[in-house]
């Protein structure tokens, strides 16, 4: 279950606690079967391929400024949330390859109609007791006003995308017996059979 943090002032019980805090943080995790490094590679370096494996949620991801896999670059997402087509322009604030973490800051789009600031952090951690990983999502935000709800539906959205990516990575591993250095976009299972995520996927 997702957890919501309130501001330090509100938690301390000062005068600020008399009014609802506009600043919040929502955290939740989802278990996946895939390797943490492979999952991290998707969001950190190849987000433009996610629409191929989660088309019901992500319809596209384009580079606005910079290069893939580079902090400071700006990307634009086209996605479907709550049955509506939406978009988000985000800055890739940080990529931590050692800890498998990527941070995005939303600067334009539908989300900004409700939040003054919005940041997403996705971190994959290998399981200690076996194969697979734990994907931890953190949504940090500041609402425009107190009547705006916490972004719980967006957290559910991140889980759905995470599970679609995990499913594809597992399919790739099953078909090839190994992960491709180029991830799924250029992987070939057998001569003439391209994997999902390529234009010639069958």
Tab-separated table of C-alpha atoms in Angstrom:
chain	number	residue	atom	x	y	z
A	1	UNK	CA	0.000	0.000	0.000
A	2	UNK	CA	1.273	3.452	-0.881
A	3	UNK	CA	2.331	5.703	1.968
A	4	UNK	CA	1.858	9.475	2.045
A	5	UNK	CA	4.207	11.734	3.991
A	6	UNK	CA	3.205	15.163	5.270
A	7	UNK	CA	5.450	18.163	5.834
A	8	UNK	CA	7.801	18.206	8.833
A	9	UNK	CA	5.997	21.221	10.281
A	10	UNK	CA	2.641	19.486	10.135
A	11	UNK	CA	4.048	16.299	11.631
A	12	UNK	CA	5.578	18.296	14.472
A	13	UNK	CA	2.191	19.765	15.339
A	14	UNK	CA	2.991	23.483	15.024
A	15	UNK	CA	0.769	26.335	13.859
A	16	UNK	CA	1.176	25.117	10.280
A	17	UNK	CA	-0.747	21.946	11.130
A	18	UNK	CA	-4.001	23.965	11.318
A	19	UNK	CA	-4.068	24.063	7.510
A	20	UNK	CA	-3.582	21.138	5.136
A	21	UNK	CA	-0.062	20.801	3.773
A	22	UNK	CA	0.279	21.271	0.026
A	23	UNK	CA	3.604	19.457	-0.042
A	24	UNK	CA	3.570	15.682	-0.020
A	25	UNK	CA	5.420	12.510	-0.923
A	26	UNK	CA	3.861	9.243	-2.051
A	27	UNK	CA	5.910	6.035	-1.963
A	28	UNK	CA	5.185	2.477	-2.981
A	29	UNK	CA	6.961	-0.605	-4.321
A	30	UNK	CA	6.235	-3.376	-6.773
A	31	UNK	CA	7.989	-6.734	-7.040
A	32	UNK	CA	9.300	-7.821	-10.427
A	33	UNK	CA	11.070	-10.928	-11.690
A	34	UNK	CA	13.610	-9.071	-13.792
A	35	UNK	CA	17.150	-8.040	-12.966
A	36	UNK	CA	17.404	-4.610	-11.309
A	37	UNK	CA	20.073	-3.423	-13.731
A	38	UNK	CA	18.029	-4.372	-16.792
A	39	UNK	CA	14.936	-2.611	-15.449
A	40	UNK	CA	16.957	0.484	-14.554
A	41	UNK	CA	18.408	0.582	-18.064
A	42	UNK	CA	14.910	1.042	-19.481
A	43	UNK	CA	14.092	4.249	-17.616
A	44	UNK	CA	17.600	5.663	-17.467
A	45	UNK	CA	18.704	5.132	-21.068
A	46	UNK	CA	15.860	3.767	-23.222
A	47	UNK	CA	12.547	5.331	-22.147
A	48	UNK	CA	11.693	5.899	-25.818
A	49	UNK	CA	11.123	2.135	-26.183
A	50	UNK	CA	8.571	1.817	-23.363
A	51	UNK	CA	5.650	2.576	-25.675
A	52	UNK	CA	6.456	-0.661	-27.518
A	53	UNK	CA	5.882	-2.811	-24.445
A	54	UNK	CA	3.252	-0.787	-22.579
A	55	UNK	CA	1.185	0.753	-25.398
A	56	UNK	CA	-2.001	0.970	-23.342
A	57	UNK	CA	-0.223	3.337	-20.954
A	58	UNK	CA	2.659	4.969	-22.846
A	59	UNK	CA	2.027	6.076	-26.425
A	60	UNK	CA	5.344	7.737	-27.038
A	61	UNK	CA	8.482	9.277	-25.567
A	62	UNK	CA	10.545	11.760	-27.547
A	63	UNK	CA	13.752	13.665	-26.959
A	64	UNK	CA	13.157	17.410	-26.738
A	65	UNK	CA	16.691	18.443	-25.815
A	66	UNK	CA	19.849	16.499	-25.006
A	67	UNK	CA	20.719	12.834	-25.414
A	68	UNK	CA	19.233	9.587	-24.152
A	69	UNK	CA	20.735	8.410	-20.895
A	70	UNK	CA	22.093	11.860	-20.034
A	71	UNK	CA	21.156	13.889	-16.922
A	72	UNK	CA	19.880	17.333	-17.836
A	73	UNK	CA	18.159	16.169	-21.001
A	74	UNK	CA	14.484	16.972	-21.580
A	75	UNK	CA	12.012	14.352	-22.780
A	76	UNK	CA	8.312	14.449	-23.658
A	77	UNK	CA	5.911	11.640	-22.770
A	78	UNK	CA	2.573	10.925	-24.460
A	79	UNK	CA	0.524	8.683	-22.209
A	80	UNK	CA	-2.984	7.567	-21.286
A	81	UNK	CA	-4.102	8.137	-17.709
A	82	UNK	CA	-7.618	7.559	-16.410
A	83	UNK	CA	-8.798	6.992	-19.965
A	84	UNK	CA	-7.497	10.332	-21.266
A	85	UNK	CA	-4.559	11.117	-23.548
A	86	UNK	CA	-2.062	13.352	-21.782
A	87	UNK	CA	1.496	14.583	-22.087
A	88	UNK	CA	4.354	15.516	-19.785
A	89	UNK	CA	7.625	17.284	-20.459
A	90	UNK	CA	10.286	16.220	-17.971
A	91	UNK	CA	13.891	16.964	-17.160
A	92	UNK	CA	16.050	13.949	-16.354
A	93	UNK	CA	17.452	15.341	-13.127
A	94	UNK	CA	19.649	12.436	-12.073
A	95	UNK	CA	20.764	8.964	-13.154
A	96	UNK	CA	22.509	6.765	-10.603
A	97	UNK	CA	23.765	3.625	-12.330
A	98	UNK	CA	25.347	2.290	-9.148
A	99	UNK	CA	22.070	2.351	-7.199
A	100	UNK	CA	19.788	1.833	-10.231
A	101	UNK	CA	17.887	5.077	-9.704
A	102	UNK	CA	16.515	7.698	-12.114
A	103	UNK	CA	14.877	11.008	-11.193
A	104	UNK	CA	12.491	12.966	-13.425
A	105	UNK	CA	11.138	16.469	-12.800
A	106	UNK	CA	7.920	17.454	-14.589
A	107	UNK	CA	8.074	20.962	-16.065
A	108	UNK	CA	5.087	21.020	-18.437
A	109	UNK	CA	1.958	19.037	-19.177
A	110	UNK	CA	-1.335	17.902	-17.699
A	111	UNK	CA	0.185	17.172	-14.284
A	112	UNK	CA	1.111	20.825	-13.878
A	113	UNK	CA	-2.583	21.775	-13.974
A	114	UNK	CA	-2.802	20.364	-10.442
A	115	UNK	CA	0.702	20.547	-8.995
A	116	UNK	CA	3.186	23.379	-8.680
A	117	UNK	CA	6.078	20.920	-8.495
A	118	UNK	CA	6.185	17.239	-9.359
A	119	UNK	CA	9.089	14.813	-9.282
A	120	UNK	CA	9.246	11.046	-9.930
A	121	UNK	CA	12.014	8.798	-8.660
A	122	UNK	CA	12.227	5.167	-9.766
A	123	UNK	CA	14.748	2.876	-8.079
A	124	UNK	CA	15.285	-0.841	-8.639
A	125	UNK	CA	16.870	-2.948	-5.895
A	126	UNK	CA	17.920	-6.607	-6.244
A	127	UNK	CA	16.096	-8.952	-3.891
A	128	UNK	CA	18.291	-10.283	-1.103
A	129	UNK	CA	16.519	-13.625	-0.858
A	130	UNK	CA	16.425	-14.667	-4.492
A	131	UNK	CA	16.008	-13.652	-8.109
A	132	UNK	CA	14.079	-10.570	-9.076
A	133	UNK	CA	13.953	-7.020	-7.823
A	134	UNK	CA	11.923	-4.473	-5.913
A	135	UNK	CA	10.992	-1.359	-7.867
A	136	UNK	CA	10.416	1.567	-5.535
A	137	UNK	CA	8.559	4.601	-6.819
A	138	UNK	CA	8.573	7.978	-5.071
A	139	UNK	CA	6.325	10.844	-6.137
A	140	UNK	CA	7.242	14.201	-4.607
A	141	UNK	CA	4.799	17.031	-5.211
A	142	UNK	CA	3.366	20.387	-4.214
A	143	UNK	CA	-0.345	20.884	-4.884
A	144	UNK	CA	-1.721	24.108	-6.320
A	145	UNK	CA	-4.466	24.115	-3.680
A	146	UNK	CA	-5.763	21.941	-0.850
A	147	UNK	CA	-8.641	20.396	-2.813
A	148	UNK	CA	-6.308	18.528	-5.142
A	149	UNK	CA	-6.024	14.832	-4.210
A	150	UNK	CA	-2.814	12.923	-3.654
A	151	UNK	CA	-1.597	11.333	-6.918
A	152	UNK	CA	-2.548	7.764	-5.982
A	153	UNK	CA	-3.866	6.990	-9.462
A	154	UNK	CA	-0.530	8.054	-10.937
A	155	UNK	CA	1.199	5.652	-8.573
A	156	UNK	CA	-1.054	2.868	-9.862
A	157	UNK	CA	-0.097	3.969	-13.372
A	158	UNK	CA	3.630	3.568	-12.615
A	159	UNK	CA	2.959	0.060	-11.305
A	160	UNK	CA	1.142	-0.915	-14.487
A	161	UNK	CA	4.012	0.330	-16.651
A	162	UNK	CA	6.559	-1.405	-14.416
A	163	UNK	CA	4.764	-4.738	-14.753
A	164	UNK	CA	4.553	-4.409	-18.542
A	165	UNK	CA	8.296	-3.770	-18.729
A	166	UNK	CA	8.982	-6.698	-16.423
A	167	UNK	CA	6.841	-9.006	-18.567
A	168	UNK	CA	8.718	-8.053	-21.693
A	169	UNK	CA	12.127	-8.455	-20.094
A	170	UNK	CA	11.084	-11.933	-18.966
A	171	UNK	CA	9.869	-12.795	-22.460
A	172	UNK	CA	13.201	-11.700	-23.866
A	173	UNK	CA	15.094	-13.760	-21.349
A	174	UNK	CA	12.954	-16.809	-22.091
A	175	UNK	CA	13.425	-16.538	-25.854
A	176	UNK	CA	17.129	-15.735	-25.922
A	177	UNK	CA	18.411	-17.240	-22.688
A	178	UNK	CA	20.146	-13.958	-21.950
A	179	UNK	CA	19.511	-10.232	-21.936
A	180	UNK	CA	20.525	-8.299	-25.026
A	181	UNK	CA	23.208	-5.620	-24.678
A	182	UNK	CA	20.924	-3.428	-26.777
A	183	UNK	CA	17.909	-4.352	-24.626
A	184	UNK	CA	14.847	-5.454	-26.585
A	185	UNK	CA	14.881	-2.956	-29.443
A	186	UNK	CA	17.397	-4.885	-31.531
A	187	UNK	CA	17.231	-8.350	-30.007
A	188	UNK	CA	16.836	-11.434	-32.175
A	189	UNK	CA	15.564	-14.658	-30.609
A	190	UNK	CA	16.128	-16.872	-33.660
A	191	UNK	CA	17.017	-16.102	-37.268
A	192	UNK	CA	14.126	-14.120	-38.742
A	193	UNK	CA	12.209	-13.763	-35.449
A	194	UNK	CA	12.431	-10.328	-33.865
A	195	UNK	CA	11.189	-9.672	-30.378
A	196	UNK	CA	8.391	-7.361	-29.324
A	197	UNK	CA	9.625	-3.806	-29.330
A	198	UNK	CA	10.909	-3.947	-32.910
A	199	UNK	CA	9.104	-2.805	-36.020
A	200	UNK	CA	9.143	-6.344	-37.420
A	201	UNK	CA	7.836	-8.032	-34.290
A	202	UNK	CA	5.434	-10.865	-35.129
